[in-house]
Amino acid sequence: EAGVVQSPRYKIIEKKQPVAFWCNPISGHNTLYWYRQNLGQGPELLIRYENEEAVDDSQLPKDRFSAERLKGVDSTLKIQPAELGDSAVYLCASSFQAGATDTQYFGPGTRLTVL
Amino acid sequence: GDSVTQMEGPVTLSEEAFLTINCTYTATGYPSLFWYVQYPGEGLQLLLKATKADDKGSNKGFEATYRKETTSFHLEKGSVQVSDSAVYFCALPSGGGRRALTFGSGTRLQVQP
């Protein structure tokens, strides 16, 4: 079974440039998460989707971040414009449902460096 | 709000040594508890979990017992191997409906041959 796929794996951009990350979850998983992991820290939730609906985006900086999950399958996270403080690893995860005991499966992440 | 506190690393051990990584939590009620592991260059993967108080999760020789009296979920392994070198994260479901994970800051384990 294929795992969560993310691309690109690495991205280096200059500040004020736009950037986009793509995620394809495990087939059949209804719930998709985007997390941000700063160096030396644990991941922090940015947004959670159930099917195509964003049901928790309270931690997403909406002035510069946007996300979409068309047709309830793959998802794109965008930053425009990027700032130096956005340098981090962006993780996508999926789960079959969103219950408190459900296992989340993580992709390898996209490491973003903003110069 | 809900939070997780882990012991700081790095933890450096010799092969076959005993491992303990401490994790304590603050939460309303008794949420499920998880340990995730991140091997170099790879994504996080679930190591083990416990869904209710007094449960013991186990996998690959690792164990953790959900202790509500001490609000702890310490990770243990009797004999570590070089291949166990990784970053370990304790986590619990939080937020609205407990549908996302709150992670600790992670503990890096280095096992020397």
mmCIF file with all atom_site columns, N, CA, C and O in Angstrom, chain B residues 23-77:
data_model
loop_
_atom_site.group_PDB
_atom_site.id
_atom_site.type_symbol
_atom_site.label_atom_id
_atom_site.label_alt_id
_atom_site.label_comp_id
_atom_site.label_asym_id
_atom_site.label_entity_id
_atom_site.label_seq_id
_atom_site.pdbx_PDB_ins_code
_atom_site.Cartn_x
_atom_site.Cartn_y
_atom_site.Cartn_z
_atom_site.occupancy
_atom_site.B_iso_or_equiv
_atom_site.pdbx_formal_charge
_atom_site.auth_seq_id
_atom_site.auth_comp_id
_atom_site.auth_asym_id
_atom_site.auth_atom_id
_atom_site.pdbx_PDB_model_num
ATOM 1   N N  . CYS B 1 23 ? 7.653   11.127 29.390 1.00 0.00 ? 23 CYS B N  1
ATOM 2   C CA . CYS B 1 23 ? 6.609   11.936 28.785 1.00 0.00 ? 23 CYS B CA 1
ATOM 3   C C  . CYS B 1 23 ? 5.512   12.146 29.820 1.00 0.00 ? 23 CYS B C  1
ATOM 4   O O  . CYS B 1 23 ? 5.011   11.178 30.398 1.00 0.00 ? 23 CYS B O  1
ATOM 5   N N  . THR B 1 24 ? 5.154   13.396 30.067 1.00 0.00 ? 24 THR B N  1
ATOM 6   C CA . THR B 1 24 ? 4.004   13.709 30.897 1.00 0.00 ? 24 THR B CA 1
ATOM 7   C C  . THR B 1 24 ? 3.059   14.602 30.104 1.00 0.00 ? 24 THR B C  1
ATOM 8   O O  . THR B 1 24 ? 3.479   15.290 29.171 1.00 0.00 ? 24 THR B O  1
ATOM 9   N N  . TYR B 1 25 ? 1.799   14.586 30.490 1.00 0.00 ? 25 TYR B N  1
ATOM 10  C CA . TYR B 1 25 ? 0.817   15.320 29.706 1.00 0.00 ? 25 TYR B CA 1
ATOM 11  C C  . TYR B 1 25 ? -0.123  16.100 30.622 1.00 0.00 ? 25 TYR B C  1
ATOM 12  O O  . TYR B 1 25 ? -0.266  15.790 31.813 1.00 0.00 ? 25 TYR B O  1
ATOM 13  N N  . THR B 1 26 ? -0.740  17.100 30.044 1.00 0.00 ? 26 THR B N  1
ATOM 14  C CA . THR B 1 26 ? -1.813  17.856 30.682 1.00 0.00 ? 26 THR B CA 1
ATOM 15  C C  . THR B 1 26 ? -2.999  17.827 29.740 1.00 0.00 ? 26 THR B C  1
ATOM 16  O O  . THR B 1 26 ? -2.878  18.227 28.577 1.00 0.00 ? 26 THR B O  1
ATOM 17  N N  . ALA B 1 27 ? -4.125  17.320 30.229 1.00 0.00 ? 27 ALA B N  1
ATOM 18  C CA . ALA B 1 27 ? -5.294  17.210 29.360 1.00 0.00 ? 27 ALA B CA 1
ATOM 19  C C  . ALA B 1 27 ? -6.549  17.084 30.205 1.00 0.00 ? 27 ALA B C  1
ATOM 20  O O  . ALA B 1 27 ? -6.493  16.685 31.366 1.00 0.00 ? 27 ALA B O  1
ATOM 21  N N  . THR B 1 28 ? -7.649  17.423 29.595 1.00 0.00 ? 28 THR B N  1
ATOM 22  C CA . THR B 1 28 ? -8.951  17.206 30.205 1.00 0.00 ? 28 THR B CA 1
ATOM 23  C C  . THR B 1 28 ? -9.386  15.778 29.913 1.00 0.00 ? 28 THR B C  1
ATOM 24  O O  . THR B 1 28 ? -9.365  15.345 28.753 1.00 0.00 ? 28 THR B O  1
ATOM 25  N N  . GLY B 1 29 ? -9.752  15.055 30.933 1.00 0.00 ? 29 GLY B N  1
ATOM 26  C CA . GLY B 1 29 ? -10.178 13.680 30.729 1.00 0.00 ? 29 GLY B CA 1
ATOM 27  C C  . GLY B 1 29 ? -9.004  12.760 30.509 1.00 0.00 ? 29 GLY B C  1
ATOM 28  O O  . GLY B 1 29 ? -7.877  13.034 30.944 1.00 0.00 ? 29 GLY B O  1
ATOM 29  N N  . TYR B 1 30 ? -9.280  11.667 29.796 1.00 0.00 ? 30 TYR B N  1
ATOM 30  C CA . TYR B 1 30 ? -8.265  10.640 29.582 1.00 0.00 ? 30 TYR B CA 1
ATOM 31  C C  . TYR B 1 30 ? -8.147  10.339 28.091 1.00 0.00 ? 30 TYR B C  1
ATOM 32  O O  . TYR B 1 30 ? -8.708  9.361  27.588 1.00 0.00 ? 30 TYR B O  1
ATOM 33  N N  . PRO B 1 31 ? -7.399  11.175 27.396 1.00 0.00 ? 31 PRO B N  1
ATOM 34  C CA . PRO B 1 31 ? -7.271  10.976 25.947 1.00 0.00 ? 31 PRO B CA 1
ATOM 35  C C  . PRO B 1 31 ? -6.376  9.795  25.632 1.00 0.00 ? 31 PRO B C  1
ATOM 36  O O  . PRO B 1 31 ? -5.602  9.343  26.476 1.00 0.00 ? 31 PRO B O  1
ATOM 37  N N  . SER B 1 32 ? -6.440  9.305  24.406 1.00 0.00 ? 32 SER B N  1
ATOM 38  C CA . SER B 1 32 ? -5.461  8.336  23.937 1.00 0.00 ? 32 SER B CA 1
ATOM 39  C C  . SER B 1 32 ? -4.084  8.990  23.945 1.00 0.00 ? 32 SER B C  1
ATOM 40  O O  . SER B 1 32 ? -3.950  10.211 23.849 1.00 0.00 ? 32 SER B O  1
ATOM 41  N N  . LEU B 1 33 ? -3.052  8.156  24.049 1.00 0.00 ? 33 LEU B N  1
ATOM 42  C CA . LEU B 1 33 ? -1.681  8.654  24.045 1.00 0.00 ? 33 LEU B CA 1
ATOM 43  C C  . LEU B 1 33 ? -0.878  7.886  23.007 1.00 0.00 ? 33 LEU B C  1
ATOM 44  O O  . LEU B 1 33 ? -1.103  6.680  22.810 1.00 0.00 ? 33 LEU B O  1
ATOM 45  N N  . PHE B 1 34 ? 0.046   8.572  22.365 1.00 0.00 ? 34 PHE B N  1
ATOM 46  C CA . PHE B 1 34 ? 0.795   8.001  21.255 1.00 0.00 ? 34 PHE B CA 1
ATOM 47  C C  . PHE B 1 34 ? 2.293   8.269  21.412 1.00 0.00 ? 34 PHE B C  1
ATOM 48  O O  . PHE B 1 34 ? 2.703   9.293  21.965 1.00 0.00 ? 34 PHE B O  1
ATOM 49  N N  . TRP B 1 35 ? 3.086   7.348  20.891 1.00 0.00 ? 35 TRP B N  1
ATOM 50  C CA . TRP B 1 35 ? 4.494   7.607  20.626 1.00 0.00 ? 35 TRP B CA 1
ATOM 51  C C  . TRP B 1 35 ? 4.720   7.448  19.122 1.00 0.00 ? 35 TRP B C  1
ATOM 52  O O  . TRP B 1 35 ? 4.371   6.408  18.529 1.00 0.00 ? 35 TRP B O  1
ATOM 53  N N  . TYR B 1 36 ? 5.289   8.507  18.532 1.00 0.00 ? 36 TYR B N  1
ATOM 54  C CA . TYR B 1 36 ? 5.698   8.461  17.134 1.00 0.00 ? 36 TYR B CA 1
ATOM 55  C C  . TYR B 1 36 ? 7.226   8.497  17.069 1.00 0.00 ? 36 TYR B C  1
ATOM 56  O O  . TYR B 1 36 ? 7.880   9.074  17.940 1.00 0.00 ? 36 TYR B O  1
ATOM 57  N N  . VAL B 1 37 ? 7.789   7.922  16.003 1.00 0.00 ? 37 VAL B N  1
ATOM 58  C CA . VAL B 1 37 ? 9.229   7.911  15.819 1.00 0.00 ? 37 VAL B CA 1
ATOM 59  C C  . VAL B 1 37 ? 9.555   8.471  14.442 1.00 0.00 ? 37 VAL B C  1
ATOM 60  O O  . VAL B 1 37 ? 8.815   8.246  13.479 1.00 0.00 ? 37 VAL B O  1
ATOM 61  N N  . GLN B 1 38 ? 10.631  9.221  14.382 1.00 0.00 ? 38 GLN B N  1
ATOM 62  C CA . GLN B 1 38 ? 11.078  9.808  13.123 1.00 0.00 ? 38 GLN B CA 1
ATOM 63  C C  . GLN B 1 38 ? 12.521  9.386  12.881 1.00 0.00 ? 38 GLN B C  1
ATOM 64  O O  . GLN B 1 38 ? 13.443  9.894  13.527 1.00 0.00 ? 38 GLN B O  1
ATOM 65  N N  . TYR B 1 39 ? 12.708  8.441  11.955 1.00 0.00 ? 39 TYR B N  1
ATOM 66  C CA . TYR B 1 39 ? 14.048  8.015  11.596 1.00 0.00 ? 39 TYR B CA 1
ATOM 67  C C  . TYR B 1 39 ? 14.664  9.034  10.635 1.00 0.00 ? 39 TYR B C  1
ATOM 68  O O  . TYR B 1 39 ? 13.936  9.756  9.943  1.00 0.00 ? 39 TYR B O  1
ATOM 69  N N  . PRO B 1 40 ? 15.962  9.117  10.585 1.00 0.00 ? 40 PRO B N  1
ATOM 70  C CA . PRO B 1 40 ? 16.624  10.112 9.731  1.00 0.00 ? 40 PRO B CA 1
ATOM 71  C C  . PRO B 1 40 ? 16.132  10.040 8.297  1.00 0.00 ? 40 PRO B C  1
ATOM 72  O O  . PRO B 1 40 ? 16.121  8.978  7.683  1.00 0.00 ? 40 PRO B O  1
ATOM 73  N N  . GLY B 1 41 ? 15.698  11.198 7.780  1.00 0.00 ? 41 GLY B N  1
ATOM 74  C CA . GLY B 1 41 ? 15.271  11.280 6.393  1.00 0.00 ? 41 GLY B CA 1
ATOM 75  C C  . GLY B 1 41 ? 13.895  10.717 6.113  1.00 0.00 ? 41 GLY B C  1
ATOM 76  O O  . GLY B 1 41 ? 13.478  10.657 4.949  1.00 0.00 ? 41 GLY B O  1
ATOM 77  N N  . GLU B 1 42 ? 13.174  10.311 7.142  1.00 0.00 ? 42 GLU B N  1
ATOM 78  C CA . GLU B 1 42 ? 11.857  9.712  6.942  1.00 0.00 ? 42 GLU B CA 1
ATOM 79  C C  . GLU B 1 42 ? 10.774  10.501 7.661  1.00 0.00 ? 42 GLU B C  1
ATOM 80  O O  . GLU B 1 42 ? 11.054  11.369 8.484  1.00 0.00 ? 42 GLU B O  1
ATOM 81  N N  . GLY B 1 43 ? 9.521   10.211 7.350  1.00 0.00 ? 43 GLY B N  1
ATOM 82  C CA . GLY B 1 43 ? 8.405   10.839 8.018  1.00 0.00 ? 43 GLY B CA 1
ATOM 83  C C  . GLY B 1 43 ? 8.121   10.195 9.359  1.00 0.00 ? 43 GLY B C  1
ATOM 84  O O  . GLY B 1 43 ? 8.637   9.128  9.678  1.00 0.00 ? 43 GLY B O  1
ATOM 85  N N  . LEU B 1 44 ? 7.279   10.854 10.135 1.00 0.00 ? 44 LEU B N  1
ATOM 86  C CA . LEU B 1 44 ? 6.888   10.281 11.428 1.00 0.00 ? 44 LEU B CA 1
ATOM 87  C C  . LEU B 1 44 ? 6.060   9.022  11.192 1.00 0.00 ? 44 LEU B C  1
ATOM 88  O O  . LEU B 1 44 ? 5.236   8.953  10.283 1.00 0.00 ? 44 LEU B O  1
ATOM 89  N N  . GLN B 1 45 ? 6.269   8.043  12.045 1.00 0.00 ? 45 GLN B N  1
ATOM 90  C CA . GLN B 1 45 ? 5.456   6.839  11.998 1.00 0.00 ? 45 GLN B CA 1
ATOM 91  C C  . GLN B 1 45 ? 5.060   6.439  13.407 1.00 0.00 ? 45 GLN B C  1
ATOM 92  O O  . GLN B 1 45 ? 5.814   6.642  14.356 1.00 0.00 ? 45 GLN B O  1
ATOM 93  N N  . LEU B 1 46 ? 3.868   5.885  13.507 1.00 0.00 ? 46 LEU B N  1
ATOM 94  C CA . LEU B 1 46 ? 3.369   5.487  14.810 1.00 0.00 ? 46 LEU B CA 1
ATOM 95  C C  . LEU B 1 46 ? 4.214   4.341  15.350 1.00 0.00 ? 46 LEU B C  1
ATOM 96  O O  . LEU B 1 46 ? 4.446   3.343  14.671 1.00 0.00 ? 46 LEU B O  1
ATOM 97  N N  . LEU B 1 47 ? 4.664   4.472  16.591 1.00 0.00 ? 47 LEU B N  1
ATOM 98  C CA . LEU B 1 47 ? 5.402   3.408  17.237 1.00 0.00 ? 47 LEU B CA 1
ATOM 99  C C  . LEU B 1 47 ? 4.470   2.561  18.101 1.00 0.00 ? 47 LEU B C  1
ATOM 100 O O  . LEU B 1 47 ? 4.458   1.338  18.017 1.00 0.00 ? 47 LEU B O  1
ATOM 101 N N  . LEU B 1 48 ? 3.670   3.227  18.941 1.00 0.00 ? 48 LEU B N  1
ATOM 102 C CA . LEU B 1 48 ? 2.707   2.524  19.763 1.00 0.00 ? 48 LEU B CA 1
ATOM 103 C C  . LEU B 1 48 ? 1.690   3.516  20.300 1.00 0.00 ? 48 LEU B C  1
ATOM 104 O O  . LEU B 1 48 ? 1.901   4.720  20.258 1.00 0.00 ? 48 LEU B O  1
ATOM 105 N N  . LYS B 1 49 ? 0.599   2.974  20.824 1.00 0.00 ? 49 LYS B N  1
ATOM 106 C CA . LYS B 1 49 ? -0.415  3.835  21.402 1.00 0.00 ? 49 LYS B CA 1
ATOM 107 C C  . LYS B 1 49 ? -1.153  3.097  22.509 1.00 0.00 ? 49 LYS B C  1
ATOM 108 O O  . LYS B 1 49 ? -1.123  1.869  22.597 1.00 0.00 ? 49 LYS B O  1
ATOM 109 N N  . ALA B 1 50 ? -1.815  3.878  23.361 1.00 0.00 ? 50 ALA B N  1
ATOM 110 C CA . ALA B 1 50 ? -2.678  3.345  24.403 1.00 0.00 ? 50 ALA B CA 1
ATOM 111 C C  . ALA B 1 50 ? -3.952  4.179  24.420 1.00 0.00 ? 50 ALA B C  1
ATOM 112 O O  . ALA B 1 50 ? -3.879  5.413  24.386 1.00 0.00 ? 50 ALA B O  1
ATOM 113 N N  . THR B 1 51 ? -5.074  3.542  24.423 1.00 0.00 ? 51 THR B N  1
ATOM 114 C CA . THR B 1 51 ? -6.327  4.262  24.255 1.00 0.00 ? 51 THR B CA 1
ATOM 115 C C  . THR B 1 51 ? -7.071  4.530  25.546 1.00 0.00 ? 51 THR B C  1
ATOM 116 O O  . THR B 1 51 ? -8.029  5.304  25.558 1.00 0.00 ? 51 THR B O  1
ATOM 117 N N  . LYS B 1 52 ? -6.650  3.914  26.648 1.00 0.00 ? 52 LYS B N  1
ATOM 118 C CA . LYS B 1 52 ? -7.297  4.213  27.922 1.00 0.00 ? 52 LYS B CA 1
ATOM 119 C C  . LYS B 1 52 ? -6.311  3.989  29.056 1.00 0.00 ? 52 LYS B C  1
ATOM 120 O O  . LYS B 1 52 ? -5.270  3.344  28.902 1.00 0.00 ? 52 LYS B O  1
ATOM 121 N N  . ALA B 1 53 ? -6.688  4.550  30.194 1.00 0.00 ? 53 ALA B N  1
ATOM 122 C CA . ALA B 1 53 ? -5.823  4.485  31.368 1.00 0.00 ? 53 ALA B CA 1
ATOM 123 C C  . ALA B 1 53 ? -5.481  3.041  31.720 1.00 0.00 ? 53 ALA B C  1
ATOM 124 O O  . ALA B 1 53 ? -6.319  2.143  31.603 1.00 0.00 ? 53 ALA B O  1
ATOM 125 N N  . ASP B 1 54 ? -4.226  2.839  32.133 1.00 0.00 ? 54 ASP B N  1
ATOM 126 C CA . ASP B 1 54 ? -3.662  1.547  32.535 1.00 0.00 ? 54 ASP B CA 1
ATOM 127 C C  . ASP B 1 54 ? -3.350  0.630  31.361 1.00 0.00 ? 54 ASP B C  1
ATOM 128 O O  . ASP B 1 54 ? -2.797  -0.459 31.566 1.00 0.00 ? 54 ASP B O  1
ATOM 129 N N  . ASP B 1 55 ? -3.672  1.045  30.149 1.00 0.00 ? 55 ASP B N  1
ATOM 130 C CA . ASP B 1 55 ? -3.307  0.262  28.975 1.00 0.00 ? 55 ASP B CA 1
ATOM 131 C C  . ASP B 1 55 ? -1.797  0.320  28.771 1.00 0.00 ? 55 ASP B C  1
ATOM 132 O O  . ASP B 1 55 ? -1.143  1.321  29.082 1.00 0.00 ? 55 ASP B O  1
ATOM 133 N N  . LYS B 1 56 ? -1.258  -0.749 28.222 1.00 0.00 ? 56 LYS B N  1
ATOM 134 C CA . LYS B 1 56 ? 0.144   -0.764 27.827 1.00 0.00 ? 56 LYS B CA 1
ATOM 135 C C  . LYS B 1 56 ? 0.218   -0.928 26.328 1.00 0.00 ? 56 LYS B C  1
ATOM 136 O O  . LYS B 1 56 ? -0.350  -1.871 25.770 1.00 0.00 ? 56 LYS B O  1
ATOM 137 N N  . GLY B 1 57 ? 0.902   0.006  25.662 1.00 0.00 ? 57 GLY B N  1
ATOM 138 C CA . GLY B 1 57 ? 1.157   -0.135 24.233 1.00 0.00 ? 57 GLY B CA 1
ATOM 139 C C  . GLY B 1 57 ? 2.539   -0.733 24.045 1.00 0.00 ? 57 GLY B C  1
ATOM 140 O O  . GLY B 1 57 ? 3.455   -0.471 24.831 1.00 0.00 ? 57 GLY B O  1
ATOM 141 N N  . SER B 1 58 ? 2.693   -1.547 22.995 1.00 0.00 ? 58 SER B N  1
ATOM 142 C CA . SER B 1 58 ? 3.990   -2.164 22.751 1.00 0.00 ? 58 SER B CA 1
ATOM 143 C C  . SER B 1 58 ? 4.181   -2.411 21.262 1.00 0.00 ? 58 SER B C  1
ATOM 144 O O  . SER B 1 58 ? 3.229   -2.660 20.527 1.00 0.00 ? 58 SER B O  1
ATOM 145 N N  . ASN B 1 59 ? 5.441   -2.327 20.844 1.00 0.00 ? 59 ASN B N  1
ATOM 146 C CA . ASN B 1 59 ? 5.775   -2.554 19.440 1.00 0.00 ? 59 ASN B CA 1
ATOM 147 C C  . ASN B 1 59 ? 7.290   -2.547 19.305 1.00 0.00 ? 59 ASN B C  1
ATOM 148 O O  . ASN B 1 59 ? 7.963   -1.694 19.907 1.00 0.00 ? 59 ASN B O  1
ATOM 149 N N  . LYS B 1 60 ? 7.841   -3.478 18.563 1.00 0.00 ? 60 LYS B N  1
ATOM 150 C CA . LYS B 1 60 ? 9.276   -3.542 18.259 1.00 0.00 ? 60 LYS B CA 1
ATOM 151 C C  . LYS B 1 60 ? 10.134  -3.541 19.523 1.00 0.00 ? 60 LYS B C  1
ATOM 152 O O  . LYS B 1 60 ? 11.246  -3.003 19.522 1.00 0.00 ? 60 LYS B O  1
ATOM 153 N N  . GLY B 1 61 ? 9.638   -4.091 20.613 1.00 0.00 ? 61 GLY B N  1
ATOM 154 C CA . GLY B 1 61 ? 10.387  -4.147 21.856 1.00 0.00 ? 61 GLY B CA 1
ATOM 155 C C  . GLY B 1 61 ? 10.207  -2.917 22.732 1.00 0.00 ? 61 GLY B C  1
ATOM 156 O O  . GLY B 1 61 ? 10.674  -2.898 23.871 1.00 0.00 ? 61 GLY B O  1
ATOM 157 N N  . PHE B 1 62 ? 9.539   -1.904 22.216 1.00 0.00 ? 62 PHE B N  1
ATOM 158 C CA . PHE B 1 62 ? 9.236   -0.716 23.004 1.00 0.00 ? 62 PHE B CA 1
ATOM 159 C C  . PHE B 1 62 ? 7.917   -0.903 23.748 1.00 0.00 ? 62 PHE B C  1
ATOM 160 O O  . PHE B 1 62 ? 6.998   -1.545 23.243 1.00 0.00 ? 62 PHE B O  1
ATOM 161 N N  . GLU B 1 63 ? 7.827   -0.307 24.940 1.00 0.00 ? 63 GLU B N  1
ATOM 162 C CA . GLU B 1 63 ? 6.596   -0.351 25.715 1.00 0.00 ? 63 GLU B CA 1
ATOM 163 C C  . GLU B 1 63 ? 6.343   1.008  26.358 1.00 0.00 ? 63 GLU B C  1
ATOM 164 O O  . GLU B 1 63 ? 7.293   1.746  26.642 1.00 0.00 ? 63 GLU B O  1
ATOM 165 N N  . ALA B 1 64 ? 5.073   1.303  26.603 1.00 0.00 ? 64 ALA B N  1
ATOM 166 C CA . ALA B 1 64 ? 4.704   2.490  27.367 1.00 0.00 ? 64 ALA B CA 1
ATOM 167 C C  . ALA B 1 64 ? 3.376   2.206  28.047 1.00 0.00 ? 64 ALA B C  1
ATOM 168 O O  . ALA B 1 64 ? 2.459   1.672  27.413 1.00 0.00 ? 64 ALA B O  1
ATOM 169 N N  . THR B 1 65 ? 3.263   2.575  29.304 1.00 0.00 ? 65 THR B N  1
ATOM 170 C CA . THR B 1 65 ? 2.048   2.340  30.076 1.00 0.00 ? 65 THR B CA 1
ATOM 171 C C  . THR B 1 65 ? 1.390   3.660  30.396 1.00 0.00 ? 65 THR B C  1
ATOM 172 O O  . THR B 1 65 ? 2.040   4.595  30.896 1.00 0.00 ? 65 THR B O  1
ATOM 173 N N  . TYR B 1 66 ? 0.114   3.740  30.140 1.00 0.00 ? 66 TYR B N  1
ATOM 174 C CA . TYR B 1 66 ? -0.712  4.924  30.368 1.00 0.00 ? 66 TYR B CA 1
ATOM 175 C C  . TYR B 1 66 ? -1.028  4.985  31.871 1.00 0.00 ? 66 TYR B C  1
ATOM 176 O O  . TYR B 1 66 ? -1.837  4.216  32.371 1.00 0.00 ? 66 TYR B O  1
ATOM 177 N N  . ARG B 1 67 ? -0.419  5.926  32.574 1.00 0.00 ? 67 ARG B N  1
ATOM 178 C CA . ARG B 1 67 ? -0.616  6.043  34.008 1.00 0.00 ? 67 ARG B CA 1
ATOM 179 C C  . ARG B 1 67 ? -1.333  7.369  34.318 1.00 0.00 ? 67 ARG B C  1
ATOM 180 O O  . ARG B 1 67 ? -0.704  8.434  34.270 1.00 0.00 ? 67 ARG B O  1
ATOM 181 N N  . LYS B 1 68 ? -2.613  7.275  34.625 1.00 0.00 ? 68 LYS B N  1
ATOM 182 C CA . LYS B 1 68 ? -3.389  8.491  34.874 1.00 0.00 ? 68 LYS B CA 1
ATOM 183 C C  . LYS B 1 68 ? -3.020  9.138  36.199 1.00 0.00 ? 68 LYS B C  1
ATOM 184 O O  . LYS B 1 68 ? -3.127  10.357 36.352 1.00 0.00 ? 68 LYS B O  1
ATOM 185 N N  . GLU B 1 69 ? -2.560  8.344  37.168 1.00 0.00 ? 69 GLU B N  1
ATOM 186 C CA . GLU B 1 69 ? -2.234  8.908  38.477 1.00 0.00 ? 69 GLU B CA 1
ATOM 187 C C  . GLU B 1 69 ? -1.071  9.896  38.385 1.00 0.00 ? 69 GLU B C  1
ATOM 188 O O  . GLU B 1 69 ? -1.032  10.895 39.104 1.00 0.00 ? 69 GLU B O  1
ATOM 189 N N  . THR B 1 70 ? -0.136  9.589  37.504 1.00 0.00 ? 70 THR B N  1
ATOM 190 C CA . THR B 1 70 ? 1.027   10.458 37.347 1.00 0.00 ? 70 THR B CA 1
ATOM 191 C C  . THR B 1 70 ? 0.997   11.213 36.020 1.00 0.00 ? 70 THR B C  1
ATOM 192 O O  . THR B 1 70 ? 1.962   11.908 35.686 1.00 0.00 ? 70 THR B O  1
ATOM 193 N N  . THR B 1 71 ? -0.094  11.096 35.295 1.00 0.00 ? 71 THR B N  1
ATOM 194 C CA . THR B 1 71 ? -0.257  11.697 33.942 1.00 0.00 ? 71 THR B CA 1
ATOM 195 C C  . THR B 1 71 ? 0.996   11.489 33.114 1.00 0.00 ? 71 THR B C  1
ATOM 196 O O  . THR B 1 71 ? 1.585   12.438 32.564 1.00 0.00 ? 71 THR B O  1
ATOM 197 N N  . SER B 1 72 ? 1.410   10.241 33.010 1.00 0.00 ? 72 SER B N  1
ATOM 198 C CA . SER B 1 72 ? 2.649   9.941  32.306 1.00 0.00 ? 72 SER B CA 1
ATOM 199 C C  . SER B 1 72 ? 2.464   8.820  31.301 1.00 0.00 ? 72 SER B C  1
ATOM 200 O O  . SER B 1 72 ? 1.515   8.019  31.397 1.00 0.00 ? 72 SER B O  1
ATOM 201 N N  . PHE B 1 73 ? 3.382   8.764  30.355 1.00 0.00 ? 73 PHE B N  1
ATOM 202 C CA . PHE B 1 73 ? 3.357   7.737  29.305 1.00 0.00 ? 73 PHE B CA 1
ATOM 203 C C  . PHE B 1 73 ? 4.801   7.534  28.863 1.00 0.00 ? 73 PHE B C  1
ATOM 204 O O  . PHE B 1 73 ? 5.166   7.778  27.730 1.00 0.00 ? 73 PHE B O  1
ATOM 205 N N  . HIS B 1 74 ? 5.627   7.058  29.787 1.00 0.00 ? 74 HIS B N  1
ATOM 206 C CA . HIS B 1 74 ? 7.052   6.937  29.533 1.00 0.00 ? 74 HIS B CA 1
ATOM 207 C C  . HIS B 1 74 ? 7.348   5.790  28.570 1.00 0.00 ? 74 HIS B C  1
ATOM 208 O O  . HIS B 1 74 ? 6.793   4.698  28.702 1.00 0.00 ? 74 HIS B O  1
ATOM 209 N N  . LEU B 1 75 ? 8.287   6.028  27.666 1.00 0.00 ? 75 LEU B N  1
ATOM 210 C CA . LEU B 1 75 ? 8.676   5.019  26.678 1.00 0.00 ? 75 LEU B CA 1
ATOM 211 C C  . LEU B 1 75 ? 9.880   4.245  27.209 1.00 0.00 ? 75 LEU B C  1
ATOM 212 O O  . LEU B 1 75 ? 10.847  4.855  27.676 1.00 0.00 ? 75 LEU B O  1
ATOM 213 N N  . GLU B 1 76 ? 9.839   2.909  27.095 1.00 0.00 ? 76 GLU B N  1
ATOM 214 C CA . GLU B 1 76 ? 10.926  2.073  27.590 1.00 0.00 ? 76 GLU B CA 1
ATOM 215 C C  . GLU B 1 76 ? 11.273  0.991  26.573 1.00 0.00 ? 76 GLU B C  1
ATOM 216 O O  . GLU B 1 76 ? 10.424  0.540  25.811 1.00 0.00 ? 76 GLU B O  1
ATOM 217 N N  . LYS B 1 77 ? 12.557  0.608  26.610 1.00 0.00 ? 77 LYS B N  1
ATOM 218 C CA . LYS B 1 77 ? 13.003  -0.548 25.840 1.00 0.00 ? 77 LYS B CA 1
ATOM 219 C C  . LYS B 1 77 ? 14.146  -1.182 26.602 1.00 0.00 ? 77 LYS B C  1
ATOM 220 O O  . LYS B 1 77 ? 15.042  -0.498 27.081 1.00 0.00 ? 77 LYS B O  1
#
